[in-house]
Amino acid sequence: MIAQQTAVRERNALTNNHYKVPFLIGIYILFLIALLLALKSMDAASNAVWLLVIFSVLLYDCVAKPRKTAWQHLILTAGILFVWLTQIPMSAGTISSFSAQLIKYVGTGIWGFHFLYLCLLAFTSRKGKSGKKFKSFFARNCVPFLISIIYIVSSLSTLRLWFKSDGYTYYSSVVDGIGKWDFTLNTLNAFTMGGHVSYGYAPFLQGGLFLAEPYGIGIRIVNLLFSVITIFSFHYIVLFLFPTYRKKRETVKLFFAESVFSLCPLFLGISYEVYTDYAMFFYFVWMVACFVYRLDVLGVACAVLLCFSKEFGIFILAGFLGAYGVTIIVKQRKRLEIIISEAKRCSVYCIGVIPFLLSLLCGDAGWGKSAKQTLSSNQNIEGRIPSSLVFDPDYILVKLKEIFVLHYAWLFCAVFVILLICALRIGMKKATGTIQENVMAIAGAFVVFTALQLFYLTYVHYRYLQLYTFLGALLLAWVASNVSLSYVLTGPLAIFLLVESFITTDPVSLYLFNTINVGSGNNISTIKYVYIDHALDNDEDDGTFFTAEETPDVWDHVLLDGMMNNRDQIGIERTTEQAMKKISYTDNDAVILSPIYHGLSVFSLWGRLDLDSYYWNSQSGQITNNSKDQKIHLLSHGAVENNEKKILREYDNVYYFNYPFINNQYEDDSEERVEEFLLDYDFEFVEEIRYGKWTLQVYRLRS
């Protein structure tokens, strides 16, 4: 009787798949058609097909009734609904076409009904007492809960920080895109970030800005939420790969292993900025967690988001799935049905690849040009041409030094080697079951990622290495699981990394990397190259990267590009705002900024070159971009010199903020020039502002 019932269920499953798979393939093809029509500027046709796709998704779930995966569908739909609903007020008054208006309102109804329907499915399919489940959940997850609390508390003070350099570029891209998406596929460029096809990240950031707008608070809240999800995802990956951590007595070891991941400079330390590398990091960890637990509805969604985070995401996905597939073929070479089944599963994880390639190569995003240049057979590989695949020993050495040395990475390596030796002497536990192929998949992703880091020539930013946080923490968790007293080493390491997230204390890094005198000490800068474009008068990109030995222009970017490697950079903001408090700034005052690295003063401070969009909130004691606050009258050093003393007579008080970043490569940045200026214009010393290692000297023009 039981055998007959099992046979009936299998036949029903086959029958269901018989219509489900073609239906899903049909929806996917319709979506590709709608996207291609949009890229070809055939808006009306694209809108019609896009509306049909939205209807088809609802129809599929209503007919298929995915009870077993209802909560996965529910989470996915909740994310879509969040984006959809937050975009409605932002796009109010900007949508003109009837078809776009129709899609907006019909889509709202469809996604709303879809969400409620999935809620019904999810709650009716639940078993057991919810109270016990919640208690059990909190008990099992005390480690990620505690780490998340530490992470959130450590990040609250960064919610109102200025965006700097690339961070402001990404922030302004998100702001510029607000209200430009009309709910069709024709306006997806509203979600580009700094030229990247970040359609899987920007919509959430725009939604965050809608909920909490003042200068990026909403963006940082979204990133904070994504960080917590990532901390929990990593926790479950560790439990899957290393089951020994499920035991209660392993809680301390687990806490320190996961702290190394969550509270290090590459995660917590640089989380105050916004950039697409962060999204790629989030989505990859989420995808791995879903993949190993076979939560494939969410896993596929994360894979799509990974493709549309940053261009490298598609290569990492390829490395992950490719290594997994090869391992399955080798391991299950005599079981063809398993190979076919896993091949089908992996193919579904690739559904974001074609839309991404169409958007990148047929759209207007800036990185489409870079991709075409990289794929071109006519690359000039004689110089250091950005966005090209080359073998440059100097560049490789710079990357390896960042990976294995910077911010106690050398100490991490030492702890890992010691624990590995101990584990080998004791006897390592071998991976069994499905753990092996998942480990190989992660390894494959990092082989590809490492190849891109070493041989794809681009800017040298510390944040580009963020995925190594995941790999390093997994390796440490692996060896630590085999050594009973591993926390004796991992505990201090976690503490060192937590401290290093806020302030640079690593003596090895301070010795081996370029440093900047910030007044009462030195801070590390990772900048190595400067990009100089030789064709400023046209759209062709024939620029080259130069080192400091080849041109002094490298020093222009030491502060603004190289210091975003932990939270040390925040000191420049704190000292500036403390100086504004000290002088009791009013709207009748003006501030002259000393020349920072060849006149890039405001760019070094706020990531943009204009002098006219800065405001002072005396109540909060913060510099803002809110025009309702007092306008800060910023004057450049050079403008004052050119206008002699005429411009200074327009204000009641004129203050000079003298930053300690002197670059003697340029005559006009020299300390002697600043002293001559202060003497010639009759400025008197007011006070030296200190924040940690940072200092700022405040002067006032004598009346």
PDB file of C-alpha atoms in Angstrom, residues 77-233:
ATOM      1  CA  THR A  77       7.886  38.496  -3.303  1.00  0.00           C
ATOM      2  CA  ALA A  78       8.326  40.656  -0.189  1.00  0.00           C
ATOM      3  CA  GLY A  79      11.588  41.990  -1.647  1.00  0.00           C
ATOM      4  CA  ILE A  80       9.922  42.759  -4.992  1.00  0.00           C
ATOM      5  CA  LEU A  81       6.974  44.399  -3.244  1.00  0.00           C
ATOM      6  CA  PHE A  82       9.305  46.572  -1.134  1.00  0.00           C
ATOM      7  CA  VAL A  83      11.000  47.901  -4.258  1.00  0.00           C
ATOM      8  CA  TRP A  84       7.698  48.340  -6.098  1.00  0.00           C
ATOM      9  CA  LEU A  85       5.887  50.192  -3.300  1.00  0.00           C
ATOM     10  CA  THR A  86       8.785  52.511  -2.431  1.00  0.00           C
ATOM     11  CA  GLN A  87       9.170  53.446  -6.096  1.00  0.00           C
ATOM     12  CA  ILE A  88       5.525  54.548  -6.423  1.00  0.00           C
ATOM     13  CA  PRO A  89       5.805  57.806  -4.423  1.00  0.00           C
ATOM     14  CA  MET A  90       9.301  58.471  -5.774  1.00  0.00           C
ATOM     15  CA  SER A  91       8.044  58.282  -9.371  1.00  0.00           C
ATOM     16  CA  ALA A  92       4.880  60.321  -8.732  1.00  0.00           C
ATOM     17  CA  GLY A  93       4.411  62.893 -11.484  1.00  0.00           C
ATOM     18  CA  THR A  94       7.288  61.607 -13.611  1.00  0.00           C
ATOM     19  CA  ILE A  95       5.517  58.783 -15.499  1.00  0.00           C
ATOM     20  CA  SER A  96       3.861  60.083 -18.652  1.00  0.00           C
ATOM     21  CA  SER A  97       3.020  57.074 -20.836  1.00  0.00           C
ATOM     22  CA  PHE A  98      -0.279  55.258 -20.364  1.00  0.00           C
ATOM     23  CA  SER A  99       1.317  51.807 -20.580  1.00  0.00           C
ATOM     24  CA  ALA A 100       3.803  52.653 -17.804  1.00  0.00           C
ATOM     25  CA  GLN A 101       0.974  53.934 -15.592  1.00  0.00           C
ATOM     26  CA  LEU A 102      -0.976  50.745 -16.317  1.00  0.00           C
ATOM     27  CA  ILE A 103       2.008  48.567 -15.373  1.00  0.00           C
ATOM     28  CA  LYS A 104       2.525  50.549 -12.161  1.00  0.00           C
ATOM     29  CA  TYR A 105      -1.022  50.146 -10.857  1.00  0.00           C
ATOM     30  CA  VAL A 106      -1.764  46.684 -12.240  1.00  0.00           C
ATOM     31  CA  GLY A 107       1.634  45.492 -11.036  1.00  0.00           C
ATOM     32  CA  THR A 108       0.929  46.851  -7.553  1.00  0.00           C
ATOM     33  CA  GLY A 109      -2.300  44.864  -7.407  1.00  0.00           C
ATOM     34  CA  ILE A 110      -0.658  41.711  -8.741  1.00  0.00           C
ATOM     35  CA  TRP A 111       2.324  41.779  -6.385  1.00  0.00           C
ATOM     36  CA  GLY A 112       0.074  42.659  -3.432  1.00  0.00           C
ATOM     37  CA  PHE A 113      -2.334  39.798  -4.158  1.00  0.00           C
ATOM     38  CA  HIS A 114       0.633  37.522  -4.816  1.00  0.00           C
ATOM     39  CA  PHE A 115       2.117  38.357  -1.432  1.00  0.00           C
ATOM     40  CA  LEU A 116      -1.141  37.708   0.440  1.00  0.00           C
ATOM     41  CA  TYR A 117      -1.680  34.441  -1.432  1.00  0.00           C
ATOM     42  CA  LEU A 118       1.808  33.226  -0.522  1.00  0.00           C
ATOM     43  CA  CYS A 119       1.252  34.252   3.115  1.00  0.00           C
ATOM     44  CA  LEU A 120      -1.814  31.997   3.135  1.00  0.00           C
ATOM     45  CA  LEU A 121       0.136  29.124   1.586  1.00  0.00           C
ATOM     46  CA  ALA A 122       3.062  29.572   3.972  1.00  0.00           C
ATOM     47  CA  PHE A 123       0.982  29.676   7.146  1.00  0.00           C
ATOM     48  CA  THR A 124      -1.336  26.822   6.169  1.00  0.00           C
ATOM     49  CA  SER A 125       1.652  24.593   5.397  1.00  0.00           C
ATOM     50  CA  ARG A 126       3.361  25.186   8.759  1.00  0.00           C
ATOM     51  CA  LYS A 127       3.568  22.349  11.247  1.00  0.00           C
ATOM     52  CA  GLY A 128       4.282  22.336  14.960  1.00  0.00           C
ATOM     53  CA  LYS A 129       3.946  25.019  17.623  1.00  0.00           C
ATOM     54  CA  SER A 130       5.371  28.361  16.585  1.00  0.00           C
ATOM     55  CA  GLY A 131       6.331  29.304  20.160  1.00  0.00           C
ATOM     56  CA  LYS A 132       8.654  26.346  20.530  1.00  0.00           C
ATOM     57  CA  LYS A 133      10.125  26.978  17.090  1.00  0.00           C
ATOM     58  CA  PHE A 134      10.951  30.587  17.931  1.00  0.00           C
ATOM     59  CA  LYS A 135      12.563  29.639  21.240  1.00  0.00           C
ATOM     60  CA  SER A 136      14.565  26.939  19.507  1.00  0.00           C
ATOM     61  CA  PHE A 137      15.611  29.400  16.788  1.00  0.00           C
ATOM     62  CA  PHE A 138      16.977  31.920  19.300  1.00  0.00           C
ATOM     63  CA  ALA A 139      18.752  29.187  21.249  1.00  0.00           C
ATOM     64  CA  ARG A 140      20.410  27.796  18.109  1.00  0.00           C
ATOM     65  CA  ASN A 141      21.465  31.203  16.847  1.00  0.00           C
ATOM     66  CA  CYS A 142      22.828  32.909  19.949  1.00  0.00           C
ATOM     67  CA  VAL A 143      26.228  33.373  18.254  1.00  0.00           C
ATOM     68  CA  PRO A 144      25.060  35.299  15.157  1.00  0.00           C
ATOM     69  CA  PHE A 145      22.605  37.265  17.298  1.00  0.00           C
ATOM     70  CA  LEU A 146      25.387  38.405  19.625  1.00  0.00           C
ATOM     71  CA  ILE A 147      27.731  39.247  16.754  1.00  0.00           C
ATOM     72  CA  SER A 148      24.941  41.135  14.956  1.00  0.00           C
ATOM     73  CA  ILE A 149      24.312  43.222  18.077  1.00  0.00           C
ATOM     74  CA  ILE A 150      28.026  44.106  18.277  1.00  0.00           C
ATOM     75  CA  TYR A 151      28.025  44.929  14.553  1.00  0.00           C
ATOM     76  CA  ILE A 152      24.926  47.148  14.765  1.00  0.00           C
ATOM     77  CA  VAL A 153      26.107  49.016  17.877  1.00  0.00           C
ATOM     78  CA  SER A 154      29.491  49.584  16.211  1.00  0.00           C
ATOM     79  CA  SER A 155      27.786  50.966  13.097  1.00  0.00           C
ATOM     80  CA  LEU A 156      25.211  53.332  14.604  1.00  0.00           C
ATOM     81  CA  SER A 157      27.706  56.191  14.824  1.00  0.00           C
ATOM     82  CA  THR A 158      28.404  55.920  11.070  1.00  0.00           C
ATOM     83  CA  LEU A 159      24.824  56.457   9.842  1.00  0.00           C
ATOM     84  CA  ARG A 160      25.342  60.197   9.274  1.00  0.00           C
ATOM     85  CA  LEU A 161      28.939  60.159   8.023  1.00  0.00           C
ATOM     86  CA  TRP A 162      29.921  61.916   4.826  1.00  0.00           C
ATOM     87  CA  PHE A 163      30.389  59.853   1.702  1.00  0.00           C
ATOM     88  CA  LYS A 164      33.871  60.273   0.284  1.00  0.00           C
ATOM     89  CA  SER A 165      35.425  59.848  -3.145  1.00  0.00           C
ATOM     90  CA  ASP A 166      33.905  56.727  -4.797  1.00  0.00           C
ATOM     91  CA  GLY A 167      31.294  56.477  -2.041  1.00  0.00           C
ATOM     92  CA  TYR A 168      29.838  59.832  -3.041  1.00  0.00           C
ATOM     93  CA  THR A 169      29.880  58.819  -6.706  1.00  0.00           C
ATOM     94  CA  TYR A 170      27.769  55.755  -5.910  1.00  0.00           C
ATOM     95  CA  TYR A 171      25.536  57.732  -3.550  1.00  0.00           C
ATOM     96  CA  SER A 172      24.887  60.444  -6.149  1.00  0.00           C
ATOM     97  CA  SER A 173      24.125  57.760  -8.770  1.00  0.00           C
ATOM     98  CA  VAL A 174      21.458  56.317  -6.485  1.00  0.00           C
ATOM     99  CA  VAL A 175      20.007  59.771  -5.805  1.00  0.00           C
ATOM    100  CA  ASP A 176      20.057  60.744  -9.487  1.00  0.00           C
ATOM    101  CA  GLY A 177      18.104  57.597 -10.346  1.00  0.00           C
ATOM    102  CA  ILE A 178      15.248  58.330  -7.943  1.00  0.00           C
ATOM    103  CA  GLY A 179      11.969  58.831  -9.787  1.00  0.00           C
ATOM    104  CA  LYS A 180      13.422  57.843 -13.168  1.00  0.00           C
ATOM    105  CA  TRP A 181      12.207  54.235 -13.193  1.00  0.00           C
ATOM    106  CA  ASP A 182       8.716  54.085 -14.674  1.00  0.00           C
ATOM    107  CA  PHE A 183       8.123  50.389 -13.747  1.00  0.00           C
ATOM    108  CA  THR A 184       9.060  49.209 -17.222  1.00  0.00           C
ATOM    109  CA  LEU A 185      12.217  47.614 -18.584  1.00  0.00           C
ATOM    110  CA  ASN A 186      12.883  50.706 -20.698  1.00  0.00           C
ATOM    111  CA  THR A 187      14.245  52.756 -17.797  1.00  0.00           C
ATOM    112  CA  LEU A 188      16.423  50.263 -15.920  1.00  0.00           C
ATOM    113  CA  ASN A 189      19.349  52.653 -16.275  1.00  0.00           C
ATOM    114  CA  ALA A 190      17.829  54.444 -13.285  1.00  0.00           C
ATOM    115  CA  PHE A 191      19.518  51.670 -11.286  1.00  0.00           C
ATOM    116  CA  THR A 192      23.079  52.034 -12.547  1.00  0.00           C
ATOM    117  CA  MET A 193      25.702  52.940  -9.941  1.00  0.00           C
ATOM    118  CA  GLY A 194      28.855  54.661 -11.075  1.00  0.00           C
ATOM    119  CA  GLY A 195      28.512  53.019 -14.488  1.00  0.00           C
ATOM    120  CA  HIS A 196      27.913  49.542 -13.048  1.00  0.00           C
ATOM    121  CA  VAL A 197      24.841  47.512 -14.024  1.00  0.00           C
ATOM    122  CA  SER A 198      23.757  47.298 -10.381  1.00  0.00           C
ATOM    123  CA  TYR A 199      20.067  46.651 -11.018  1.00  0.00           C
ATOM    124  CA  GLY A 200      20.018  44.196  -8.116  1.00  0.00           C
ATOM    125  CA  TYR A 201      21.320  46.673  -5.539  1.00  0.00           C
ATOM    126  CA  ALA A 202      20.320  50.251  -6.375  1.00  0.00           C
ATOM    127  CA  PRO A 203      16.519  49.655  -6.078  1.00  0.00           C
ATOM    128  CA  PHE A 204      16.935  48.630  -2.426  1.00  0.00           C
ATOM    129  CA  LEU A 205      19.146  51.653  -1.718  1.00  0.00           C
ATOM    130  CA  GLN A 206      16.594  53.971  -3.321  1.00  0.00           C
ATOM    131  CA  GLY A 207      13.915  52.375  -1.170  1.00  0.00           C
ATOM    132  CA  GLY A 208      16.092  52.991   1.875  1.00  0.00           C
ATOM    133  CA  LEU A 209      16.499  56.660   0.918  1.00  0.00           C
ATOM    134  CA  PHE A 210      12.727  56.978   0.588  1.00  0.00           C
ATOM    135  CA  LEU A 211      12.259  55.688   4.141  1.00  0.00           C
ATOM    136  CA  ALA A 212      15.164  57.672   5.666  1.00  0.00           C
ATOM    137  CA  GLU A 213      16.436  60.315   3.281  1.00  0.00           C
ATOM    138  CA  PRO A 214      18.835  62.683   5.103  1.00  0.00           C
ATOM    139  CA  TYR A 215      22.205  62.220   3.432  1.00  0.00           C
ATOM    140  CA  GLY A 216      22.356  58.485   3.011  1.00  0.00           C
ATOM    141  CA  ILE A 217      20.968  57.291   6.347  1.00  0.00           C
ATOM    142  CA  GLY A 218      18.523  55.028   4.492  1.00  0.00           C
ATOM    143  CA  ILE A 219      21.333  53.589   2.377  1.00  0.00           C
ATOM    144  CA  ARG A 220      23.333  52.703   5.451  1.00  0.00           C
ATOM    145  CA  ILE A 221      20.274  51.172   7.155  1.00  0.00           C
ATOM    146  CA  VAL A 222      19.740  48.914   4.119  1.00  0.00           C
ATOM    147  CA  ASN A 223      23.422  47.926   4.204  1.00  0.00           C
ATOM    148  CA  LEU A 224      23.129  47.292   7.939  1.00  0.00           C
ATOM    149  CA  LEU A 225      20.165  44.968   7.362  1.00  0.00           C
ATOM    150  CA  PHE A 226      22.014  43.195   4.539  1.00  0.00           C
ATOM    151  CA  SER A 227      25.062  42.841   6.802  1.00  0.00           C
ATOM    152  CA  VAL A 228      23.018  41.112   9.504  1.00  0.00           C
ATOM    153  CA  ILE A 229      21.544  38.723   6.915  1.00  0.00           C
ATOM    154  CA  THR A 230      25.099  38.019   5.742  1.00  0.00           C
ATOM    155  CA  ILE A 231      26.266  37.304   9.309  1.00  0.00           C
ATOM    156  CA  PHE A 232      23.456  34.766   9.736  1.00  0.00           C
ATOM    157  CA  SER A 233      24.102  33.261   6.293  1.00  0.00           C
TER     158      SER A 233
END
